[in-house]
């Protein structure tokens, strides 16, 4: 019984040393994932040369390219604007006239943890495009979060 | 589900209070034997461990508590505990967390130590028991930021929220009677939440009376000084 205070103090010190892990070990990347498919056979296709860039809300092109003449692309990832509820992307396929992909969505705050913080996820509302080389766009999954699933199918 | 927990907790509190305030001795006559329920007194405990634990937690969290425990037949020990706790922390993601509030626990302990004598000089105890805990408190999250390098946007927000929590504890305690009616002792607890928040919803970093709100069980320690009132040896 006389050793009780010492045992207690040592126990507190020992268990206080077991701190919570403050390292974020979860993914925080949220992207719109788009796959390219042949419109007749519905099979995935690889595009010879693909260039993609985003447009500002006023319609002007952003300085940085998302994809610059990339080869053999069968799927791409696009970052959606977390402040606005619409994002526009221009796609150039080989030497064909470019098409514009328009995406309307809702921004949803998602709390991961205190080490990771919060992220913005999205719920797709409407998607459409111009039709120079794009035949159609299908919405496969509406919820855009850190899960690695394809959200849109672009039919060529 | 929340209402069921609230009513069960309230019923448990009422049972403990009625037990403490009831008559000192009741006789229950059985067909073949007479069983006595003997009220042996009430002990008031004060937790003095915050002096050490707040220092070891670097002041990020703090908790102060007191308890009142009745004694029946030197075997059954219903208990009510009341305290105040809180936390302030800059988290790894840059969010500053602040929250505090009152917490309550009610439960029952069982004395595993058998005394050889009918009236021992010193009433030392080794208790094992359960608790149900509850708290309702406010907390703030400051500097929640979203930086988007591609779209060149920077959004910062602050939130003020309230939360209530129920949890379950298993506790082991030792109480040693230093001099007549004056006790010192310690309690070790393992605590588990009774509900989990929805995925993606805000949750408090620290829950008063429970501790840091992680995904696993939480250990708790108390070192108490107590005084026994209404001692009916």
mmCIF file of C-alpha atoms in Angstrom:
data_model
loop_
_atom_site.group_PDB
_atom_site.id
_atom_site.type_symbol
_atom_site.label_atom_id
_atom_site.label_comp_id
_atom_site.label_asym_id
_atom_site.label_seq_id
_atom_site.Cartn_x
_atom_site.Cartn_y
_atom_site.Cartn_z
ATOM 1 C CA UNK A 1 0.000 0.000 0.000
ATOM 2 C CA UNK A 2 2.918 2.349 0.707
ATOM 3 C CA UNK A 3 4.123 1.940 -2.861
ATOM 4 C CA UNK A 4 0.727 2.927 -4.281
ATOM 5 C CA UNK A 5 1.530 6.623 -4.897
ATOM 6 C CA UNK A 6 4.761 5.728 -6.743
ATOM 7 C CA UNK A 7 3.030 3.069 -8.858
ATOM 8 C CA UNK A 8 0.268 5.508 -9.668
ATOM 9 C CA UNK A 9 2.637 8.319 -10.702
ATOM 10 C CA UNK A 10 4.666 5.950 -12.879
ATOM 11 C CA UNK A 11 1.468 4.668 -14.499
ATOM 12 C CA UNK A 12 0.330 8.185 -15.338
ATOM 13 C CA UNK A 13 3.703 9.052 -16.835
ATOM 14 C CA UNK A 14 3.771 5.808 -18.834
ATOM 15 C CA UNK A 15 0.289 6.207 -20.309
ATOM 16 C CA UNK A 16 0.780 9.940 -20.919
ATOM 17 C CA UNK A 17 3.719 9.031 -23.145
ATOM 18 C CA UNK A 18 1.333 7.115 -25.389
ATOM 19 C CA UNK A 19 0.363 10.104 -27.513
ATOM 20 C CA UNK A 20 -2.190 10.160 -30.306
ATOM 21 C CA UNK A 21 -0.765 9.882 -33.805
ATOM 22 C CA UNK A 22 -0.777 13.420 -35.251
ATOM 23 C CA UNK A 23 0.311 12.397 -38.740
ATOM 24 C CA UNK A 24 -2.301 12.516 -41.496
ATOM 25 C CA UNK A 25 -2.341 9.057 -43.078
ATOM 26 C CA UNK A 26 -5.408 9.464 -45.291
ATOM 27 C CA UNK A 27 -5.705 10.741 -48.819
ATOM 28 C CA UNK A 28 -6.935 14.306 -49.242
ATOM 29 C CA UNK A 29 -7.007 14.299 -53.043
ATOM 30 C CA UNK A 30 -10.416 14.933 -54.594
ATOM 31 C CA UNK A 31 -10.538 14.771 -58.406
ATOM 32 C CA UNK A 32 -13.136 14.284 -61.115
ATOM 33 C CA UNK A 33 -12.066 11.046 -62.830
ATOM 34 C CA UNK A 34 -12.887 10.785 -66.520
ATOM 35 C CA UNK A 35 -12.506 7.767 -68.798
ATOM 36 C CA UNK A 36 -12.544 7.685 -72.614
ATOM 37 C CA UNK A 37 -14.659 5.068 -74.406
ATOM 38 C CA UNK A 38 -15.566 4.176 -77.978
ATOM 39 C CA UNK A 39 -19.204 5.161 -78.503
ATOM 40 C CA UNK A 40 -20.245 2.056 -80.532
ATOM 41 C CA UNK A 41 -18.486 -0.749 -78.644
ATOM 42 C CA UNK A 42 -18.333 1.044 -75.281
ATOM 43 C CA UNK A 43 -14.757 -0.178 -74.836
ATOM 44 C CA UNK A 44 -12.041 1.917 -73.226
ATOM 45 C CA UNK A 45 -9.774 3.686 -75.737
ATOM 46 C CA UNK A 46 -6.326 5.262 -75.555
ATOM 47 C CA UNK A 47 -6.011 8.721 -77.068
ATOM 48 C CA UNK A 48 -2.907 9.420 -79.161
ATOM 49 C CA UNK A 49 -2.516 13.037 -78.183
ATOM 50 C CA UNK A 50 -4.529 14.890 -75.538
ATOM 51 C CA UNK A 51 -4.335 18.453 -74.273
ATOM 52 C CA UNK A 52 -6.611 19.678 -71.470
ATOM 53 C CA UNK A 53 -6.832 23.066 -69.770
ATOM 54 C CA UNK A 54 -9.379 24.756 -67.492
ATOM 55 C CA UNK A 55 -11.279 27.999 -68.060
ATOM 56 C CA UNK A 56 -11.760 30.823 -65.571
ATOM 57 C CA UNK A 57 -15.326 31.797 -64.672
ATOM 58 C CA UNK A 58 -15.102 34.596 -67.275
ATOM 59 C CA UNK A 59 -14.269 32.081 -70.026
ATOM 60 C CA UNK A 60 -10.565 32.924 -70.357
ATOM 61 C CA UNK A 61 -8.035 30.084 -70.383
ATOM 62 C CA UNK A 62 -5.959 29.349 -67.289
ATOM 63 C CA UNK A 63 -2.212 29.672 -67.682
ATOM 64 C CA UNK A 64 -1.252 26.161 -66.649
ATOM 65 C CA UNK A 65 -2.184 23.116 -68.702
ATOM 66 C CA UNK A 66 -3.577 20.050 -66.959
ATOM 67 C CA UNK A 67 -2.444 17.762 -69.782
ATOM 68 C CA UNK A 68 -0.042 18.968 -72.515
ATOM 69 C CA UNK A 69 -0.015 16.781 -75.626
ATOM 70 C CA UNK A 70 0.045 13.628 -73.501
ATOM 71 C CA UNK A 71 0.199 10.273 -75.312
ATOM 72 C CA UNK A 72 -1.819 7.079 -74.790
ATOM 73 C CA UNK A 73 -4.278 8.519 -72.298
ATOM 74 C CA UNK A 74 -7.318 6.349 -71.486
ATOM 75 C CA UNK A 75 -8.368 8.278 -68.388
ATOM 76 C CA UNK A 76 -7.649 11.648 -66.798
ATOM 77 C CA UNK A 77 -8.237 13.410 -63.462
ATOM 78 C CA UNK A 78 -9.577 16.977 -63.281
ATOM 79 C CA UNK A 79 -9.629 19.293 -60.206
ATOM 80 C CA UNK A 80 -13.001 20.994 -59.626
ATOM 81 C CA UNK A 81 -13.192 24.558 -58.311
ATOM 82 C CA UNK A 82 -13.940 24.330 -54.544
ATOM 83 C CA UNK A 83 -15.307 27.888 -54.333
ATOM 84 C CA UNK A 84 -17.591 27.846 -57.390
ATOM 85 C CA UNK A 85 -20.272 25.330 -58.330
ATOM 86 C CA UNK A 86 -19.236 24.995 -61.963
ATOM 87 C CA UNK A 87 -15.988 24.168 -63.746
ATOM 88 C CA UNK A 88 -15.212 24.202 -67.468
ATOM 89 C CA UNK A 89 -12.461 22.224 -69.197
ATOM 90 C CA UNK A 90 -11.283 22.409 -72.820
ATOM 91 C CA UNK A 91 -10.082 19.184 -74.447
ATOM 92 C CA UNK A 92 -8.057 18.918 -77.662
ATOM 93 C CA UNK A 93 -7.823 15.476 -79.241
ATOM 94 C CA UNK A 94 -5.094 15.045 -81.842
ATOM 95 C CA UNK A 95 -5.678 17.754 -84.471
ATOM 96 C CA UNK A 96 -9.462 17.756 -84.165
ATOM 97 C CA UNK A 97 -11.483 20.859 -83.189
ATOM 98 C CA UNK A 98 -11.566 21.222 -79.400
ATOM 99 C CA UNK A 99 -14.548 20.434 -77.173
ATOM 100 C CA UNK A 100 -15.557 22.053 -73.889
ATOM 101 C CA UNK A 101 -16.702 19.892 -70.965
ATOM 102 C CA UNK A 102 -19.004 21.725 -68.509
ATOM 103 C CA UNK A 103 -19.542 20.324 -65.011
ATOM 104 C CA UNK A 104 -22.122 21.594 -62.499
ATOM 105 C CA UNK A 105 -21.910 20.284 -58.926
ATOM 106 C CA UNK A 106 -22.460 20.963 -55.256
ATOM 107 C CA UNK A 107 -19.517 21.456 -52.867
ATOM 108 C CA UNK A 108 -19.719 19.405 -49.650
ATOM 109 C CA UNK A 109 -17.439 19.889 -46.630
ATOM 110 C CA UNK A 110 -16.046 16.635 -45.278
ATOM 111 C CA UNK A 111 -14.144 16.402 -42.013
ATOM 112 C CA UNK A 112 -11.512 13.639 -42.145
ATOM 113 C CA UNK A 113 -9.712 13.992 -38.798
ATOM 114 C CA UNK A 114 -7.787 16.594 -36.785
ATOM 115 C CA UNK A 115 -4.395 15.559 -38.208
ATOM 116 C CA UNK A 116 -5.803 15.724 -41.774
ATOM 117 C CA UNK A 117 -8.334 18.512 -41.431
ATOM 118 C CA UNK A 118 -11.218 19.121 -43.800
ATOM 119 C CA UNK A 119 -11.577 18.597 -47.533
ATOM 120 C CA UNK A 120 -14.162 19.717 -50.072
ATOM 121 C CA UNK A 121 -15.930 16.891 -51.864
ATOM 122 C CA UNK A 122 -18.471 17.296 -54.658
ATOM 123 C CA UNK A 123 -21.831 15.919 -55.736
ATOM 124 C CA UNK A 124 -22.316 16.045 -59.492
ATOM 125 C CA UNK A 125 -25.469 17.730 -60.721
ATOM 126 C CA UNK A 126 -25.217 18.093 -64.514
ATOM 127 C CA UNK A 127 -22.531 17.411 -67.103
ATOM 128 C CA UNK A 128 -22.593 18.323 -70.796
ATOM 129 C CA UNK A 129 -20.152 19.053 -73.601
ATOM 130 C CA UNK A 130 -19.838 20.456 -77.075
ATOM 131 C CA UNK A 131 -19.815 17.763 -79.776
ATOM 132 C CA UNK A 132 -16.861 18.008 -82.158
ATOM 133 C CA UNK A 133 -15.124 14.768 -81.226
ATOM 134 C CA UNK A 134 -17.124 14.003 -78.042
ATOM 135 C CA UNK A 135 -20.288 12.025 -78.906
ATOM 136 C CA UNK A 136 -21.722 11.929 -75.408
ATOM 137 C CA UNK A 137 -20.857 12.167 -71.701
ATOM 138 C CA UNK A 138 -22.248 9.688 -69.143
ATOM 139 C CA UNK A 139 -22.321 10.311 -65.390
ATOM 140 C CA UNK A 140 -21.351 7.015 -63.748
ATOM 141 C CA UNK A 141 -20.824 8.091 -60.115
ATOM 142 C CA UNK A 142 -22.231 11.309 -58.666
ATOM 143 C CA UNK A 143 -20.159 11.510 -55.463
ATOM 144 C CA UNK A 144 -16.644 12.828 -55.961
ATOM 145 C CA UNK A 145 -14.398 12.224 -52.949
ATOM 146 C CA UNK A 146 -11.078 10.527 -52.237
ATOM 147 C CA UNK A 147 -12.344 7.160 -53.507
ATOM 148 C CA UNK A 148 -10.669 5.999 -56.731
ATOM 149 C CA UNK A 149 -13.728 5.446 -58.948
ATOM 150 C CA UNK A 150 -14.512 6.737 -62.413
ATOM 151 C CA UNK A 151 -17.162 9.468 -62.380
ATOM 152 C CA UNK A 152 -17.608 10.331 -66.073
ATOM 153 C CA UNK A 153 -17.409 8.356 -69.308
ATOM 154 C CA UNK A 154 -16.614 10.436 -72.406
ATOM 155 C CA UNK A 155 -17.803 8.628 -75.528
ATOM 156 C CA UNK A 156 -15.790 9.335 -78.703
ATOM 157 C CA UNK B 1 -31.636 6.119 -29.592
ATOM 158 C CA UNK B 2 -30.404 9.323 -27.926
ATOM 159 C CA UNK B 3 -33.658 9.575 -25.894
ATOM 160 C CA UNK B 4 -33.323 5.963 -24.719
ATOM 161 C CA UNK B 5 -29.785 6.670 -23.469
ATOM 162 C CA UNK B 6 -30.985 9.884 -21.768
ATOM 163 C CA UNK B 7 -33.846 8.155 -19.948
ATOM 164 C CA UNK B 8 -31.700 5.186 -18.879
ATOM 165 C CA UNK B 9 -29.041 7.541 -17.530
ATOM 166 C CA UNK B 10 -31.651 9.594 -15.637
ATOM 167 C CA UNK B 11 -33.128 6.408 -14.137
ATOM 168 C CA UNK B 12 -29.674 5.287 -13.013
ATOM 169 C CA UNK B 13 -29.055 8.668 -11.329
ATOM 170 C CA UNK B 14 -32.406 8.472 -9.515
ATOM 171 C CA UNK B 15 -31.661 4.931 -8.307
ATOM 172 C CA UNK B 16 -28.286 5.996 -6.875
ATOM 173 C CA UNK B 17 -29.733 9.084 -5.114
ATOM 174 C CA UNK B 18 -32.638 7.147 -3.603
ATOM 175 C CA UNK B 19 -30.234 4.475 -2.381
ATOM 176 C CA UNK B 20 -28.024 7.045 -0.628
ATOM 177 C CA UNK B 21 -30.914 8.880 1.064
ATOM 178 C CA UNK B 22 -32.835 5.766 2.126
ATOM 179 C CA UNK B 23 -33.220 4.332 5.685
ATOM 180 C CA UNK B 24 -30.106 3.003 7.365
ATOM 181 C CA UNK B 25 -31.315 -0.487 7.959
ATOM 182 C CA UNK B 26 -34.029 -2.543 6.339
ATOM 183 C CA UNK B 27 -35.109 -6.014 7.209
ATOM 184 C CA UNK B 28 -36.293 -8.325 4.446
ATOM 185 C CA UNK B 29 -37.851 -11.468 5.823
ATOM 186 C CA UNK B 30 -37.390 -14.540 3.695
ATOM 187 C CA UNK B 31 -39.129 -17.873 4.180
ATOM 188 C CA UNK B 32 -36.067 -19.528 5.617
ATOM 189 C CA UNK B 33 -33.482 -16.756 6.290
ATOM 190 C CA UNK B 34 -33.281 -13.070 7.357
ATOM 191 C CA UNK B 35 -31.114 -10.881 5.065
ATOM 192 C CA UNK B 36 -30.039 -7.443 6.213
ATOM 193 C CA UNK B 37 -29.197 -4.524 3.957
ATOM 194 C CA UNK B 38 -26.774 -2.491 6.043
ATOM 195 C CA UNK B 39 -25.908 1.084 5.130
ATOM 196 C CA UNK B 40 -22.314 1.723 6.174
ATOM 197 C CA UNK B 41 -21.911 5.385 5.258
ATOM 198 C CA UNK B 42 -21.076 7.791 2.445
ATOM 199 C CA UNK B 43 -17.630 8.828 1.246
ATOM 200 C CA UNK B 44 -16.844 12.093 -0.519
ATOM 201 C CA UNK B 45 -13.835 11.892 -2.880
ATOM 202 C CA UNK B 46 -11.807 14.655 -4.479
ATOM 203 C CA UNK B 47 -9.540 13.904 -7.433
ATOM 204 C CA UNK B 48 -6.088 15.442 -6.929
ATOM 205 C CA UNK B 49 -4.422 13.940 -10.037
ATOM 206 C CA UNK B 50 -5.037 17.060 -12.253
ATOM 207 C CA UNK B 51 -1.983 18.566 -10.563
ATOM 208 C CA UNK B 52 0.153 15.991 -12.404
ATOM 209 C CA UNK B 53 -1.909 15.078 -15.484
ATOM 210 C CA UNK B 54 -2.465 18.678 -16.657
ATOM 211 C CA UNK B 55 1.304 19.193 -16.489
ATOM 212 C CA UNK B 56 1.993 15.976 -18.448
ATOM 213 C CA UNK B 57 -0.613 16.960 -21.094
ATOM 214 C CA UNK B 58 1.254 20.283 -21.520
ATOM 215 C CA UNK B 59 -1.937 22.090 -20.568
ATOM 216 C CA UNK B 60 -3.699 20.904 -23.727
ATOM 217 C CA UNK B 61 -6.442 19.218 -21.702
ATOM 218 C CA UNK B 62 -7.579 19.413 -18.079
ATOM 219 C CA UNK B 63 -10.160 17.710 -15.898
ATOM 220 C CA UNK B 64 -11.326 18.248 -12.299
ATOM 221 C CA UNK B 65 -13.747 15.903 -10.622
ATOM 222 C CA UNK B 66 -15.329 14.848 -7.381
ATOM 223 C CA UNK B 67 -17.502 11.920 -6.386
ATOM 224 C CA UNK B 68 -19.855 10.643 -3.729
ATOM 225 C CA UNK B 69 -20.011 6.925 -2.996
ATOM 226 C CA UNK B 70 -22.325 5.048 -0.623
ATOM 227 C CA UNK B 71 -21.463 1.761 1.067
ATOM 228 C CA UNK B 72 -23.835 -1.156 1.649
ATOM 229 C CA UNK B 73 -22.861 -4.353 3.452
ATOM 230 C CA UNK B 74 -19.202 -3.500 2.709
ATOM 231 C CA UNK B 75 -19.924 -5.098 -0.658
ATOM 232 C CA UNK B 76 -21.956 -2.739 -2.837
ATOM 233 C CA UNK B 77 -20.843 0.823 -3.591
ATOM 234 C CA UNK B 78 -23.137 2.940 -5.782
ATOM 235 C CA UNK B 79 -21.372 6.089 -6.952
ATOM 236 C CA UNK B 80 -22.065 9.450 -8.616
ATOM 237 C CA UNK B 81 -19.209 11.513 -10.057
ATOM 238 C CA UNK B 82 -19.292 15.099 -11.262
ATOM 239 C CA UNK B 83 -16.572 17.112 -12.950
ATOM 240 C CA UNK B 84 -15.469 19.841 -15.317
ATOM 241 C CA UNK B 85 -13.036 19.376 -18.181
ATOM 242 C CA UNK B 86 -11.818 21.007 -21.326
ATOM 243 C CA UNK B 87 -9.072 21.320 -23.907
ATOM 244 C CA UNK B 88 -7.307 23.794 -26.152
ATOM 245 C CA UNK B 89 -5.052 22.517 -28.902
ATOM 246 C CA UNK B 90 -3.449 23.488 -32.180
ATOM 247 C CA UNK B 91 -3.933 20.334 -34.253
ATOM 248 C CA UNK B 92 -1.708 18.902 -36.958
ATOM 249 C CA UNK B 93 -3.889 20.323 -39.736
ATOM 250 C CA UNK B 94 -3.656 23.881 -38.372
ATOM 251 C CA UNK B 95 -7.159 23.843 -36.866
ATOM 252 C CA UNK B 96 -7.319 25.301 -33.336
ATOM 253 C CA UNK B 97 -9.686 23.398 -31.053
ATOM 254 C CA UNK B 98 -11.258 24.863 -27.891
ATOM 255 C CA UNK B 99 -13.953 23.195 -25.805
ATOM 256 C CA UNK B 100 -15.069 22.714 -22.205
ATOM 257 C CA UNK B 101 -18.048 21.565 -20.149
ATOM 258 C CA UNK B 102 -19.428 19.638 -17.207
ATOM 259 C CA UNK B 103 -19.590 15.856 -17.152
ATOM 260 C CA UNK B 104 -21.420 13.302 -15.027
ATOM 261 C CA UNK B 105 -20.964 9.627 -14.231
ATOM 262 C CA UNK B 106 -23.052 7.116 -12.328
ATOM 263 C CA UNK B 107 -22.268 3.533 -11.559
ATOM 264 C CA UNK B 108 -21.766 0.704 -9.144
ATOM 265 C CA UNK B 109 -18.633 -0.774 -7.579
ATOM 266 C CA UNK B 110 -18.193 -4.145 -5.913
ATOM 267 C CA UNK B 111 -15.683 -4.718 -3.144
ATOM 268 C CA UNK B 112 -13.488 -7.712 -3.947
ATOM 269 C CA UNK B 113 -11.557 -7.490 -0.670
ATOM 270 C CA UNK B 114 -12.942 -9.710 2.091
ATOM 271 C CA UNK B 115 -12.297 -8.552 5.628
ATOM 272 C CA UNK B 116 -11.450 -11.300 8.124
ATOM 273 C CA UNK B 117 -13.020 -9.343 10.939
ATOM 274 C CA UNK B 118 -16.657 -8.289 11.274
ATOM 275 C CA UNK B 119 -15.516 -4.785 12.319
ATOM 276 C CA UNK B 120 -12.051 -4.162 10.905
ATOM 277 C CA UNK B 121 -10.020 -1.284 12.293
ATOM 278 C CA UNK B 122 -9.217 0.035 8.835
ATOM 279 C CA UNK B 123 -11.724 -0.316 6.014
ATOM 280 C CA UNK B 124 -9.463 -0.850 2.973
ATOM 281 C CA UNK B 125 -11.180 -1.492 -0.327
ATOM 282 C CA UNK B 126 -10.403 -3.045 -3.702
ATOM 283 C CA UNK B 127 -13.306 -2.084 -5.937
ATOM 284 C CA UNK B 128 -14.289 -3.224 -9.402
ATOM 285 C CA UNK B 129 -17.186 -1.586 -11.165
ATOM 286 C CA UNK B 130 -18.919 0.020 -14.093
ATOM 287 C CA UNK B 131 -19.898 3.550 -14.971
ATOM 288 C CA UNK B 132 -22.058 5.342 -17.512
ATOM 289 C CA UNK B 133 -20.867 8.852 -18.349
ATOM 290 C CA UNK B 134 -22.580 11.829 -20.000
ATOM 291 C CA UNK B 135 -21.594 15.321 -21.065
ATOM 292 C CA UNK B 136 -23.097 18.225 -23.026
ATOM 293 C CA UNK B 137 -20.649 20.935 -24.023
ATOM 294 C CA UNK B 138 -19.655 23.672 -26.475
ATOM 295 C CA UNK B 139 -16.579 23.679 -28.663
ATOM 296 C CA UNK B 140 -14.984 25.881 -31.347
ATOM 297 C CA UNK B 141 -12.925 25.119 -34.404
ATOM 298 C CA UNK B 142 -10.846 28.015 -35.670
ATOM 299 C CA UNK B 143 -8.749 28.473 -38.782
ATOM 300 C CA UNK B 144 -10.299 25.744 -40.920
ATOM 301 C CA UNK B 145 -8.660 26.513 -44.262
ATOM 302 C CA UNK B 146 -8.930 25.258 -47.831
ATOM 303 C CA UNK B 147 -6.073 26.232 -50.113
ATOM 304 C CA UNK B 148 -6.373 25.358 -53.800
ATOM 305 C CA UNK B 149 -3.131 26.045 -55.665
ATOM 306 C CA UNK B 150 -4.562 25.198 -59.094
ATOM 307 C CA UNK B 151 -7.632 27.456 -58.959
ATOM 308 C CA UNK B 152 -5.743 29.966 -56.747
ATOM 309 C CA UNK B 153 -8.409 30.060 -54.013
ATOM 310 C CA UNK B 154 -7.973 30.333 -50.246
ATOM 311 C CA UNK B 155 -10.984 29.818 -47.978
ATOM 312 C CA UNK B 156 -10.864 30.074 -44.162
ATOM 313 C CA UNK B 157 -13.728 29.525 -41.720
ATOM 314 C CA UNK B 158 -14.473 29.231 -37.976
ATOM 315 C CA UNK B 159 -17.210 27.126 -36.387
ATOM 316 C CA UNK B 160 -18.968 27.059 -32.999
ATOM 317 C CA UNK B 161 -20.710 23.767 -32.188
ATOM 318 C CA UNK B 162 -22.329 21.843 -29.332
ATOM 319 C CA UNK B 163 -22.052 18.140 -28.656
ATOM 320 C CA UNK B 164 -23.411 15.556 -26.246
ATOM 321 C CA UNK B 165 -21.868 12.157 -25.588
ATOM 322 C CA UNK B 166 -22.582 8.969 -23.666
ATOM 323 C CA UNK B 167 -19.872 6.496 -22.788
ATOM 324 C CA UNK B 168 -19.327 3.315 -20.790
ATOM 325 C CA UNK B 169 -16.507 2.660 -18.325
ATOM 326 C CA UNK B 170 -15.019 -0.273 -16.468
ATOM 327 C CA UNK B 171 -13.174 0.871 -13.371
ATOM 328 C CA UNK B 172 -10.870 -0.641 -10.786
ATOM 329 C CA UNK B 173 -10.149 1.274 -7.580
ATOM 330 C CA UNK B 174 -8.179 0.973 -4.401
ATOM 331 C CA UNK B 175 -9.126 2.936 -1.270
ATOM 332 C CA UNK B 176 -6.974 2.869 1.841
ATOM 333 C CA UNK B 177 -8.152 4.270 5.168
ATOM 334 C CA UNK B 178 -5.159 6.310 6.381
ATOM 335 C CA UNK B 179 -6.715 7.443 9.625
ATOM 336 C CA UNK B 180 -10.293 7.175 10.827
ATOM 337 C CA UNK B 181 -12.647 8.182 7.960
ATOM 338 C CA UNK B 182 -9.821 9.660 5.846
ATOM 339 C CA UNK B 183 -9.103 7.734 2.665
ATOM 340 C CA UNK B 184 -6.602 7.950 -0.154
ATOM 341 C CA UNK B 185 -6.695 5.844 -3.273
ATOM 342 C CA UNK B 186 -6.592 5.585 -7.023
ATOM 343 C CA UNK B 187 -8.900 4.545 -9.861
ATOM 344 C CA UNK B 188 -8.032 3.168 -13.265
ATOM 345 C CA UNK B 189 -10.701 3.291 -15.955
ATOM 346 C CA UNK B 190 -11.107 2.116 -19.510
ATOM 347 C CA UNK B 191 -13.703 4.073 -21.439
ATOM 348 C CA UNK B 192 -15.646 3.387 -24.634
ATOM 349 C CA UNK B 193 -17.991 5.659 -26.533
ATOM 350 C CA UNK B 194 -21.567 4.412 -26.943
ATOM 351 C CA UNK B 195 -22.084 6.161 -30.282
ATOM 352 C CA UNK B 196 -19.973 7.248 -33.238
ATOM 353 C CA UNK B 197 -20.464 10.361 -35.392
ATOM 354 C CA UNK B 198 -21.498 10.108 -39.038
ATOM 355 C CA UNK B 199 -18.572 9.940 -41.515
ATOM 356 C CA UNK B 200 -17.498 13.409 -42.584
ATOM 357 C CA UNK B 201 -19.287 15.136 -39.699
ATOM 358 C CA UNK B 202 -17.413 17.343 -37.273
ATOM 359 C CA UNK B 203 -16.512 15.694 -34.008
ATOM 360 C CA UNK B 204 -14.878 17.222 -30.927
ATOM 361 C CA UNK B 205 -11.180 16.519 -30.364
ATOM 362 C CA UNK B 206 -11.672 16.203 -26.610
ATOM 363 C CA UNK B 207 -14.765 15.139 -24.628
ATOM 364 C CA UNK B 208 -15.002 16.328 -20.974
ATOM 365 C CA UNK B 209 -14.871 13.345 -18.640
ATOM 366 C CA UNK B 210 -13.929 10.962 -21.445
ATOM 367 C CA UNK B 211 -10.679 12.295 -22.885
ATOM 368 C CA UNK B 212 -9.307 12.555 -26.412
ATOM 369 C CA UNK B 213 -11.979 11.470 -28.854
ATOM 370 C CA UNK B 214 -10.206 8.910 -31.020
ATOM 371 C CA UNK B 215 -11.306 5.654 -32.589
ATOM 372 C CA UNK B 216 -10.144 3.433 -29.740
ATOM 373 C CA UNK B 217 -10.772 3.020 -26.028
ATOM 374 C CA UNK B 218 -9.354 5.628 -23.658
ATOM 375 C CA UNK B 219 -7.607 5.048 -20.352
ATOM 376 C CA UNK B 220 -8.216 7.306 -17.369
ATOM 377 C CA UNK B 221 -6.588 7.698 -13.951
ATOM 378 C CA UNK B 222 -7.624 9.377 -10.749
ATOM 379 C CA UNK B 223 -5.850 9.826 -7.445
ATOM 380 C CA UNK B 224 -8.304 10.741 -4.712
ATOM 381 C CA UNK B 225 -8.490 11.974 -1.180
ATOM 382 C CA UNK B 226 -11.771 11.149 0.497
ATOM 383 C CA UNK B 227 -13.634 11.550 3.746
ATOM 384 C CA UNK B 228 -16.301 9.201 4.983
ATOM 385 C CA UNK B 229 -19.467 10.762 6.356
ATOM 386 C CA UNK B 230 -22.294 9.037 8.231
ATOM 387 C CA UNK B 231 -19.909 6.208 9.082
ATOM 388 C CA UNK B 232 -22.006 3.355 10.393
ATOM 389 C CA UNK B 233 -19.382 0.802 11.397
#
